CSV table of C-alpha atoms in Angstrom, one decimal:
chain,number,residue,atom,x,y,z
A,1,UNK,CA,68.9,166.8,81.3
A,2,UNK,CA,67.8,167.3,84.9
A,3,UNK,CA,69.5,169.2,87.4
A,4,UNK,CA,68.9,168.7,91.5
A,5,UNK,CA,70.8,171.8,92.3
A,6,UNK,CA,73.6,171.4,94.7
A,7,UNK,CA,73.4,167.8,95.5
A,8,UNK,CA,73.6,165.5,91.8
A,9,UNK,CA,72.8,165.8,88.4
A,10,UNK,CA,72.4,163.7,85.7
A,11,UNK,CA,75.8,165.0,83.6
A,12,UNK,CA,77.5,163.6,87.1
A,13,UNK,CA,76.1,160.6,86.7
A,14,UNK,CA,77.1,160.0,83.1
A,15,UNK,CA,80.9,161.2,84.0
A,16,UNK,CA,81.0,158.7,86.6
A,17,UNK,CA,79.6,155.7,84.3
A,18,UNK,CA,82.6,156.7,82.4
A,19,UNK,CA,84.8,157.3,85.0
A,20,UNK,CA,84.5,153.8,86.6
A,21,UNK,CA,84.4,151.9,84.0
A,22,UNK,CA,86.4,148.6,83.7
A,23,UNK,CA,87.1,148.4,87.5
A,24,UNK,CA,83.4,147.7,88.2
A,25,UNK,CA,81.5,144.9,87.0
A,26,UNK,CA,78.5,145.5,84.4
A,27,UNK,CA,76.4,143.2,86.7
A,28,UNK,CA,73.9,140.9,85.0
A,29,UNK,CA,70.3,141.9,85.2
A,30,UNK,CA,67.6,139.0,84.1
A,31,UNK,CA,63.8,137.9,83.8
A,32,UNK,CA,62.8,135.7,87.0
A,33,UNK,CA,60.1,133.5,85.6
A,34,UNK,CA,59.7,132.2,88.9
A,35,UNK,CA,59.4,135.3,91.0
A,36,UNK,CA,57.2,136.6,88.3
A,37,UNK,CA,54.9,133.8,89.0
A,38,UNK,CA,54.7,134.0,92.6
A,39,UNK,CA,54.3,137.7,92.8
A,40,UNK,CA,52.3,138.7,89.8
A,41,UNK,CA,54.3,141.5,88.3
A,42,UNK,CA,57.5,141.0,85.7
A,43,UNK,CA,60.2,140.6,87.7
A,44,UNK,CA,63.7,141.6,86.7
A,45,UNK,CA,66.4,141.3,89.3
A,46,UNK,CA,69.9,143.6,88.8
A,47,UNK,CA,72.3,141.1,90.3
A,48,UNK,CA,74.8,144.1,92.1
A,49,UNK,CA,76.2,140.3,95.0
A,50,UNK,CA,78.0,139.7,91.7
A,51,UNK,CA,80.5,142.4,92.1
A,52,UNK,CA,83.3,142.0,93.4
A,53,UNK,CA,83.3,143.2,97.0
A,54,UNK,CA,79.7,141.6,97.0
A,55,UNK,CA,77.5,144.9,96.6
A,56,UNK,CA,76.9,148.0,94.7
A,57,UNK,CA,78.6,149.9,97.0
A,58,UNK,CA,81.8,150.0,94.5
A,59,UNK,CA,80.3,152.3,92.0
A,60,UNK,CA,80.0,155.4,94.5
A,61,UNK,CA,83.8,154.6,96.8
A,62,UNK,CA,85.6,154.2,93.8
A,63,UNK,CA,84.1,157.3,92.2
A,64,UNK,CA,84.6,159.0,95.3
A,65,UNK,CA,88.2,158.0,95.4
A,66,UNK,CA,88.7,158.9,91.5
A,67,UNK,CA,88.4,162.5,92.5
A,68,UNK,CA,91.2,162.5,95.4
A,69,UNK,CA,93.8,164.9,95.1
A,70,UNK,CA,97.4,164.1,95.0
A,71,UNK,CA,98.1,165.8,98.5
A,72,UNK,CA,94.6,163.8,99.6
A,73,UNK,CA,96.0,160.3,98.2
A,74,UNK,CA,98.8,160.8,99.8
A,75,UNK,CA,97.3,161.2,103.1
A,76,UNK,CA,94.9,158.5,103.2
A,77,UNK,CA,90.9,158.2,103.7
A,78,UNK,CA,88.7,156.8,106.3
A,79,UNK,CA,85.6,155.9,106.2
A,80,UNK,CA,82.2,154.1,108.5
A,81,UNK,CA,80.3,151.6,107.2
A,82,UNK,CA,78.2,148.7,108.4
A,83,UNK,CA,80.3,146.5,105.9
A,84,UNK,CA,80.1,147.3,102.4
A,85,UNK,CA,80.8,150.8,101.9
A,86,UNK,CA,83.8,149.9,104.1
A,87,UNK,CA,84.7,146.7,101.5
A,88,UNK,CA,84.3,149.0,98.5
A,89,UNK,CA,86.8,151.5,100.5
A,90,UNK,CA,89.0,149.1,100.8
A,91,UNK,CA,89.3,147.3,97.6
A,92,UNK,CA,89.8,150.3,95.3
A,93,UNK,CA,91.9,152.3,97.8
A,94,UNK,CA,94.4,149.1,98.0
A,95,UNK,CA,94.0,148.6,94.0
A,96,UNK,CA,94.8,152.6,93.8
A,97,UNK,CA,97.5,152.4,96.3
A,98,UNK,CA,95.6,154.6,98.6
A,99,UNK,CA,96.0,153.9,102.3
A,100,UNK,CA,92.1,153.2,103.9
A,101,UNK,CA,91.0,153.1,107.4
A,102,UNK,CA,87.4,151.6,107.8
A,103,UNK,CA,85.4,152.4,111.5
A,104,UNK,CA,82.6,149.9,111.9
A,105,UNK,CA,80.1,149.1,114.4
A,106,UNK,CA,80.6,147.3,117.0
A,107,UNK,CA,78.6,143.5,116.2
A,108,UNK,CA,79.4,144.4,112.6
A,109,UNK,CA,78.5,140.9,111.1
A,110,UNK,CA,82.2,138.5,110.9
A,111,UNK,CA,81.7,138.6,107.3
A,112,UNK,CA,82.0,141.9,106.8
A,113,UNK,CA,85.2,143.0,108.6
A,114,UNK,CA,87.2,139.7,107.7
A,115,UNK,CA,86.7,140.2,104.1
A,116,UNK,CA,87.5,144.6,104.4
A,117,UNK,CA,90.4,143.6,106.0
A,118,UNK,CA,91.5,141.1,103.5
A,119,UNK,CA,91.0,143.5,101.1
A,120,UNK,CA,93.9,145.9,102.8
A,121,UNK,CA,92.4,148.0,104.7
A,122,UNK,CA,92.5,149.2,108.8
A,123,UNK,CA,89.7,148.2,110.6
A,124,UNK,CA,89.0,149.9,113.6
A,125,UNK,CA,85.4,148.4,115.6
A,126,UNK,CA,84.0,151.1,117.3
A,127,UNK,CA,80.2,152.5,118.3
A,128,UNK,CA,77.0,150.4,118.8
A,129,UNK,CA,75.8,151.5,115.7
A,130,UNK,CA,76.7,153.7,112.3
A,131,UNK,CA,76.2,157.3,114.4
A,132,UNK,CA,79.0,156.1,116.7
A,133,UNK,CA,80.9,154.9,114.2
A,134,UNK,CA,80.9,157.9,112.4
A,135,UNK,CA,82.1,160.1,115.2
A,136,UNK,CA,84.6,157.7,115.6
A,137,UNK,CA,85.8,158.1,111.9
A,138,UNK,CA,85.7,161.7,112.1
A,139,UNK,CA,87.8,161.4,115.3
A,140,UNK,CA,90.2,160.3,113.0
A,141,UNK,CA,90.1,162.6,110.4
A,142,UNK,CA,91.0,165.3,112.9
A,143,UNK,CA,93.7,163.5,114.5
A,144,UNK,CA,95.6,161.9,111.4
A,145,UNK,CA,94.9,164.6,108.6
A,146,UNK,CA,92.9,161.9,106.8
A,147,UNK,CA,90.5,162.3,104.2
A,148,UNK,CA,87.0,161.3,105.1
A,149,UNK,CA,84.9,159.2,101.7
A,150,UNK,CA,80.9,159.6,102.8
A,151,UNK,CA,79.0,155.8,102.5
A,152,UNK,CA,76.0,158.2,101.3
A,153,UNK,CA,75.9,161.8,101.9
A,154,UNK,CA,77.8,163.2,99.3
A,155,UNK,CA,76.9,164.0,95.6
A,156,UNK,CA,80.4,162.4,94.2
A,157,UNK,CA,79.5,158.8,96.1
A,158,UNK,CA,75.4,159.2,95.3
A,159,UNK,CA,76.7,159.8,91.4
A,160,UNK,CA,78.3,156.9,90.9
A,161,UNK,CA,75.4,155.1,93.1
A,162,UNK,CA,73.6,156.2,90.5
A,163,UNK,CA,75.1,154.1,87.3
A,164,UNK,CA,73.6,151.2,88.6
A,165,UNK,CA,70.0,153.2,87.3
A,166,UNK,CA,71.8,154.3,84.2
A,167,UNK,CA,73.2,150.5,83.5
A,168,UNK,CA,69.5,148.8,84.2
A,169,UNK,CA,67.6,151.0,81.7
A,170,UNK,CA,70.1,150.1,79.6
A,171,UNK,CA,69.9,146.7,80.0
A,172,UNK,CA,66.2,146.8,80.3
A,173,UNK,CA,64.4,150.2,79.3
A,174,UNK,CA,60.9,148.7,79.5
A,175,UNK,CA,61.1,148.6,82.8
A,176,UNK,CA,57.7,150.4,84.9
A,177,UNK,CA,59.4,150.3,88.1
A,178,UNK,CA,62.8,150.2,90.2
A,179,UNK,CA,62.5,149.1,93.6
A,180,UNK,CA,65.6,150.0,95.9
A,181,UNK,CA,66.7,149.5,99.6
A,182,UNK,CA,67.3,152.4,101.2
A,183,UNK,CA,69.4,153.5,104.2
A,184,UNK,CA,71.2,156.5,104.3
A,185,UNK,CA,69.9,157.6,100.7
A,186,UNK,CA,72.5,157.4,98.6
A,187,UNK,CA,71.4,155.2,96.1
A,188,UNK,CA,68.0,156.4,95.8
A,189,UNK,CA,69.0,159.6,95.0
A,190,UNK,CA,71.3,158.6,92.5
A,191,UNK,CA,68.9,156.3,91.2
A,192,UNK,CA,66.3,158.8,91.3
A,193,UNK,CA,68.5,161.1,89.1
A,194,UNK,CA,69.4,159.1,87.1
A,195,UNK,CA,65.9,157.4,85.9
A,196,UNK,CA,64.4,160.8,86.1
A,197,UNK,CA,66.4,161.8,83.3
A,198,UNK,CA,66.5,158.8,81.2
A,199,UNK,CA,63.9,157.3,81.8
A,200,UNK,CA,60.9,159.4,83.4
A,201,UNK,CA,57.8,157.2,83.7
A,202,UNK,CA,59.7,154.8,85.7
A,203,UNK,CA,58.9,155.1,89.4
A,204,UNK,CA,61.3,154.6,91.9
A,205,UNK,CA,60.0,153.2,94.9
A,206,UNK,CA,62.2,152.7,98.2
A,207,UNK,CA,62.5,149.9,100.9
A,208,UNK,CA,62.9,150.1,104.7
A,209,UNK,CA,62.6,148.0,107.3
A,210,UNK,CA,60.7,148.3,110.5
A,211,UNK,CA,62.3,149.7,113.2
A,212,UNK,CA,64.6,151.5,111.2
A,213,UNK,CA,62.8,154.3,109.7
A,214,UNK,CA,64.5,156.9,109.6
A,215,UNK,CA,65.0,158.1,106.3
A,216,UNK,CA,60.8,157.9,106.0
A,217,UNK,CA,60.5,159.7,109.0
A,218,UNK,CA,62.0,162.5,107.5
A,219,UNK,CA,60.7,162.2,104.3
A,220,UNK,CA,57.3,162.4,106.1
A,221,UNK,CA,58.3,165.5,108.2
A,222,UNK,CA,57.9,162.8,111.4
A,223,UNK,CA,60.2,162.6,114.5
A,224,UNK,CA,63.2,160.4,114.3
A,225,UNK,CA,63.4,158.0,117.1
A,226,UNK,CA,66.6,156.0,118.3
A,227,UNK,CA,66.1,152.1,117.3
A,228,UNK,CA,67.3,149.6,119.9
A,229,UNK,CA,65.8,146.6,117.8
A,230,UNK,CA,68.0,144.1,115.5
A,231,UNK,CA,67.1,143.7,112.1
A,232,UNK,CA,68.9,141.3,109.2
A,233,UNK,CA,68.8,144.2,107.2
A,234,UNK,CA,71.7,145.8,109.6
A,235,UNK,CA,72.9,147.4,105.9
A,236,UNK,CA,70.1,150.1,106.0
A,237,UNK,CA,69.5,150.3,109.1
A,238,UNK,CA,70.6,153.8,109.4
A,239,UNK,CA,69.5,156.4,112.0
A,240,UNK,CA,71.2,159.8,110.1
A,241,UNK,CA,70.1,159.5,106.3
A,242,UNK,CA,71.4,162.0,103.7
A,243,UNK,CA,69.4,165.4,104.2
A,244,UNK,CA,70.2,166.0,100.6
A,245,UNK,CA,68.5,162.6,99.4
A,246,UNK,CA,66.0,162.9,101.9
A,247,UNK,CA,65.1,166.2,100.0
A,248,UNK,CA,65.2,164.9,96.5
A,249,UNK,CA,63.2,162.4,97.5
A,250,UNK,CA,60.5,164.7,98.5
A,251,UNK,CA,60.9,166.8,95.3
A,252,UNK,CA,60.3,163.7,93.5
A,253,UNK,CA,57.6,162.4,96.0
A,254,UNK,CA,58.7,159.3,95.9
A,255,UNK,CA,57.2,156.6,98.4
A,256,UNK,CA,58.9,154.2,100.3
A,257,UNK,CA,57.7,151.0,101.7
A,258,UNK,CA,58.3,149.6,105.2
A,259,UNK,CA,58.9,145.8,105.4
A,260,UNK,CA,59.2,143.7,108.3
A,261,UNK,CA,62.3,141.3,109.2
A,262,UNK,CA,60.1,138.3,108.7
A,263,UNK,CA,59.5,139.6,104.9
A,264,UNK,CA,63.3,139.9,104.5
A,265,UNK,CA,63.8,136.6,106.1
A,266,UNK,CA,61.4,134.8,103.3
A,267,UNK,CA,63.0,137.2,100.7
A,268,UNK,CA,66.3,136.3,101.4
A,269,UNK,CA,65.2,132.1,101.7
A,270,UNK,CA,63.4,132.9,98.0
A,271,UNK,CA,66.5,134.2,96.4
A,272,UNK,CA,68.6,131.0,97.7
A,273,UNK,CA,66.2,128.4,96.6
A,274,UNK,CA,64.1,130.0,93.3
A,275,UNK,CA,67.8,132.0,92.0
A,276,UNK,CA,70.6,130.1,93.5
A,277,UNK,CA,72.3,133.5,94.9
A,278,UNK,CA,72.8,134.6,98.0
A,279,UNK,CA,70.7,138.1,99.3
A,280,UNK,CA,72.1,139.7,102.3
A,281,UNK,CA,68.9,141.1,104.2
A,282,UNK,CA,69.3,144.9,102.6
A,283,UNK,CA,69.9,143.3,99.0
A,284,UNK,CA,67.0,141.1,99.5
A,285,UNK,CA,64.3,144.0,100.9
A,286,UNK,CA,62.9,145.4,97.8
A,287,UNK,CA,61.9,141.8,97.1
A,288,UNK,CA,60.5,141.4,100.6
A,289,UNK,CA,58.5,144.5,100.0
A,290,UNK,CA,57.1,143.0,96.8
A,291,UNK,CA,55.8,140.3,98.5
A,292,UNK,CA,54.2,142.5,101.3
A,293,UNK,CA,52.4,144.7,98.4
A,294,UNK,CA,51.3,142.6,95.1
A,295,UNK,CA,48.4,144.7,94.2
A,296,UNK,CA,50.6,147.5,94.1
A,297,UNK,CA,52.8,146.3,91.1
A,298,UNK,CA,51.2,143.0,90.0
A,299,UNK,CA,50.9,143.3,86.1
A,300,UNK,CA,54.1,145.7,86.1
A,301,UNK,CA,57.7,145.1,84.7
A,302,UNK,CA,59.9,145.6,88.2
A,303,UNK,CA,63.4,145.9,88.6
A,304,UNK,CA,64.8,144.7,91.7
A,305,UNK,CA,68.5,146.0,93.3
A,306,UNK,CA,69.7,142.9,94.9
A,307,UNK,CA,72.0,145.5,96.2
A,308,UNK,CA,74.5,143.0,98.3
A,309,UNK,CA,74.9,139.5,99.1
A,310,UNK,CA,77.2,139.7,102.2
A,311,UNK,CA,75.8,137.9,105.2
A,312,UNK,CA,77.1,136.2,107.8
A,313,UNK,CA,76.8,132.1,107.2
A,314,UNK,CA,74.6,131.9,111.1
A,315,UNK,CA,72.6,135.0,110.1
A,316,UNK,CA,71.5,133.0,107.0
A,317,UNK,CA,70.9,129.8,108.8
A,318,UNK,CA,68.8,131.1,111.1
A,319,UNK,CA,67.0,132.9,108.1
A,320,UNK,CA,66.4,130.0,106.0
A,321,UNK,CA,65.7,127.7,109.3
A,322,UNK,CA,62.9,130.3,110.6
A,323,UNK,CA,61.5,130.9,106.5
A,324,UNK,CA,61.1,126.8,106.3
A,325,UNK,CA,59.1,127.0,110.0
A,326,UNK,CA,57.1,130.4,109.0
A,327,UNK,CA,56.1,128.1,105.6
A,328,UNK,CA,55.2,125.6,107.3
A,329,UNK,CA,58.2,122.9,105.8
A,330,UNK,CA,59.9,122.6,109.1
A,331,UNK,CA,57.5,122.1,112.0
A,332,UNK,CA,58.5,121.1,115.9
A,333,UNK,CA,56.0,119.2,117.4
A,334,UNK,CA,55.9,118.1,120.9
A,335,UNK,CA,53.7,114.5,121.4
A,336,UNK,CA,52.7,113.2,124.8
A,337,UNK,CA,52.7,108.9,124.7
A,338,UNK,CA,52.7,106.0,126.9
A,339,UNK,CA,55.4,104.9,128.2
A,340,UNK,CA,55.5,101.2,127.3
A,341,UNK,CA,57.3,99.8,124.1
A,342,UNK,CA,56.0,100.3,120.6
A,343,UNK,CA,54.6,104.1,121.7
A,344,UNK,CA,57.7,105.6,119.9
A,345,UNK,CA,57.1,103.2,116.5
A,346,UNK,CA,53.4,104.0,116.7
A,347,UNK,CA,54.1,107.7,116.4
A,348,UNK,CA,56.7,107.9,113.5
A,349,UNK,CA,54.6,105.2,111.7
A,350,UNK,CA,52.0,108.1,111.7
A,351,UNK,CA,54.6,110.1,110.4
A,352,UNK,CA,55.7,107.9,107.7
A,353,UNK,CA,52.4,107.3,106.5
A,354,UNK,CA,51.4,111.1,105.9
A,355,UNK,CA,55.2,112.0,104.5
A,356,UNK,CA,56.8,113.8,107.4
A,357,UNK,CA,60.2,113.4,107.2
A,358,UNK,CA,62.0,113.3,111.0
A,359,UNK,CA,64.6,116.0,111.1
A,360,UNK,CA,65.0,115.5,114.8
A,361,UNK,CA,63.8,113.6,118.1
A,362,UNK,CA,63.8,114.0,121.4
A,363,UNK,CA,62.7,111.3,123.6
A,364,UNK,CA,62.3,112.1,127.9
A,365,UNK,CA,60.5,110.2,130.1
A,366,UNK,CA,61.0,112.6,133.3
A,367,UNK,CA,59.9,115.5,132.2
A,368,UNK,CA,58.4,118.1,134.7
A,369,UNK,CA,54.5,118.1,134.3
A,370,UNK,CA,54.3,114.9,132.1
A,371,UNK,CA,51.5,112.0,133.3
A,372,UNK,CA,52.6,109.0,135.1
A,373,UNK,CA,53.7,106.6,133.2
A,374,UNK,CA,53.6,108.8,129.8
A,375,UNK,CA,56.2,110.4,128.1
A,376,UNK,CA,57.2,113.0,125.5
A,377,UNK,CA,59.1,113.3,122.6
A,378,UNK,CA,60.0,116.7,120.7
A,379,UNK,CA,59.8,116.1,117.0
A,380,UNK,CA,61.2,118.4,114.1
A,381,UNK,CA,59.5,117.2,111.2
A,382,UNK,CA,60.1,118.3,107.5
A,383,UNK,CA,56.7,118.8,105.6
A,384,UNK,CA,56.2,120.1,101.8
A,385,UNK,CA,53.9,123.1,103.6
A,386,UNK,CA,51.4,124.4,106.0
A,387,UNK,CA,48.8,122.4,104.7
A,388,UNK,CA,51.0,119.1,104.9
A,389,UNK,CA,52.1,120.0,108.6
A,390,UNK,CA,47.9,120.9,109.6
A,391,UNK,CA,47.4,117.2,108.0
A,392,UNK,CA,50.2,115.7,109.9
A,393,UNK,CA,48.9,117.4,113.0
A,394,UNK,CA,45.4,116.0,112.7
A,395,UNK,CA,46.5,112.4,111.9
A,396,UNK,CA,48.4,112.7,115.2
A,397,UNK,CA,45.7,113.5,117.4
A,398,UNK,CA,43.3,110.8,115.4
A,399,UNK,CA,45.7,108.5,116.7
A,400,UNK,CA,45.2,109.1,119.9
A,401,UNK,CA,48.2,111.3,121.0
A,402,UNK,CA,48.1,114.6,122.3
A,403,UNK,CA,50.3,117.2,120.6
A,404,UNK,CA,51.2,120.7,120.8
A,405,UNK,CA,53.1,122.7,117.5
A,406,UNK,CA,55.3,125.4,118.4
A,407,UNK,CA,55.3,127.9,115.7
């Protein structure tokens, strides 16, 4: 058995596996042949989108809520959340008959707040971001005697984080590593526990994403510096992380990797298209960061927490629109023609003949800076990759057209 001290052990783990059990899904965790091919290492994904609410952010609310006294059921809880702690909150509160208020940031994604308050709870929009949220929520707890259930800090919610460890090994016990997203660090810490005791040569290995650092700027003993950048990983982009799973963390020295948005957004078109699911930008991030570092775990079995798959449906547009342009598969280019007839057949007759599909066309003949008696037309073509598009490109300007790609 291990023992953290204050914060979680294993033996709360193991109660709350037991103490949860039958309202949360056993979520399915399976071998990715494909993924495994493109990134080298033995990729097993732990499917936690499949649960009800859309993320793993059941197992710690409903263990939190599990523990309420009479006298605190009966007054009611409130929580913050960027969207699924707040769905968790809600579900199992309203299943419990437990009244829940839910604070969440203001340009929370539509998602998110329709479906908490579907599930029964009060949503109240309020702060730019989780910190204002949070003094928002505690607001609340002072003026309507309510209860308040932590999305992270707090060894009750980062115990029952925790099965989700306890149920991979169990599904999988080969496993080398775990790769997890992390935010405020409440799942890494009860992951950490968890696999420490069970399981000890698996490493744990967090995600962030840039711009939203926090939690490894602390781990790291570095400043903490307010973000004013967007991210699709909104989920984990958390500017107070747990000081309790910041510290375990340390004691375990576990490392974190720091991914970019542009890795998420690939990560999140991967799991569409290779596993037919859908990835919101934290659930997809410890896949984005094994993309960004191959040689790291190439040759190693990995377990990846597709921790949520709640996104907003423009959100994921724009992700899979930008991963098909950063791939090269969907290209805009802009060709400058004469302006007599047949110049708009002679171009897409190019097209045809190298297998560029037109997605769209624009066609204007007074354009600002164009040539006398030339036009130009904006072309989005669909091409089966960078090398395809670089091909089309060339046959283009072989043909006598000038043509500039925007990337």
């Amino acid at each position: 058995m291990v023992n953290v001290g204050p914060s979680v052990s294993i033996d709360d783990v193991i109660v709350a596996q037991r103490r949860i059990a039958g309202a949360v899904a056993v979520t399915p965790a399976t071998v990715s042949r494909t993924l495994s091919a493109i990134t080298g290492a033995d990729v097993v994904v732990k499917f936690e989108n499949l649960q009800y609410t859309g993320s793993f952010k059941e197992r710690g609310a409903l263990n939190r809520l599990l523990v309420l006294s009479d006298d605190e059921r009966a007054r009611g809880v409130v929580s913050m959340s960027a969207g699924n702690h707040a769905q968790g909150v809600a579900h199992h509160a309203h299943r419990l008959g437990i009244a829940a208020t839910l604070v969440m940031p203001i340009g929370t994604p539509t998602v998110k707040v329709m479906r908490t308050r579907e599930l029964g709870a009060e949503v109240v929009l309020a702060g730019d971001d989780l910190a204002g949220a949070h003094e928002h929520a505690r607001q609340l707890v002072a003026e309507r005697e309510l209860v308040f259930v932590p999305p992270y800090d707090c060894p009750v919610v980062m115990a029952g984080q925790g099965t989700l460890a306890l149920e991979l090994l169990e599904q999988h016990p080969d496993l080398d590593v775990i790769i997890v997203p992390v935010g405020g660090g409440g799942l890494l810490a009860g992951c950490l526990v968890a696999s420490r005791a069970v399981a000890p040569h698996v490493e744990v290995v967090g995600v962030q994403v840039k711009g939203h650092t926090a939690f490894t700027d602390l781990l790291e003993h570095r400043d903490v510096h307010d973000p004013r950048t967007e991210t699709i990983a909104e989920g984990i982009a958390v500017q107070r992380p747990s000081p309790s799973a910041v510290r375990l963390a340390r004691q375990f020295r576990t490392s974190v990797v720091v991914v970019d948005d542009d890795a998420v957004e690939q990560a999140v078109a991967l799991y569409l298209e290779v596993e037919k699911v859908v990835a919101e930008g934290a659930g997809a991030a410890p896949l984005a960061a094994l993309l960004c570092e191959p040689d790291r775990f190439r040759g190693r079995r990995v377990g990846l927490v597709l921790s949520g798959g709640n996104i907003d449906l423009r959100i994921l547009a724009s992700a899979l629109l930008r991963a098909l342009a950063r791939t090269g598969r969907l290209t805009t280019l802009t060709v400058t023609l004469a302006d007599r007839p047949g110049s708009l057949h002679d171009v897409t007759g190019v097209l045809a003949a190298h297998g560029a599909n037109v997605v769209e066309l624009w066609h204007d003949r007074l354009k600002l800076g164009a040539r006398l008696r030339s036009a130009t037309v904006d072309i989005q073509v669909e091409t089966a990759d960078r090398q395809h598009s670089d091909t089309v490109v060339d046959a283009l300007v072989r043909a006598g057209f000038d043509v500039v790609r925007h990337e």
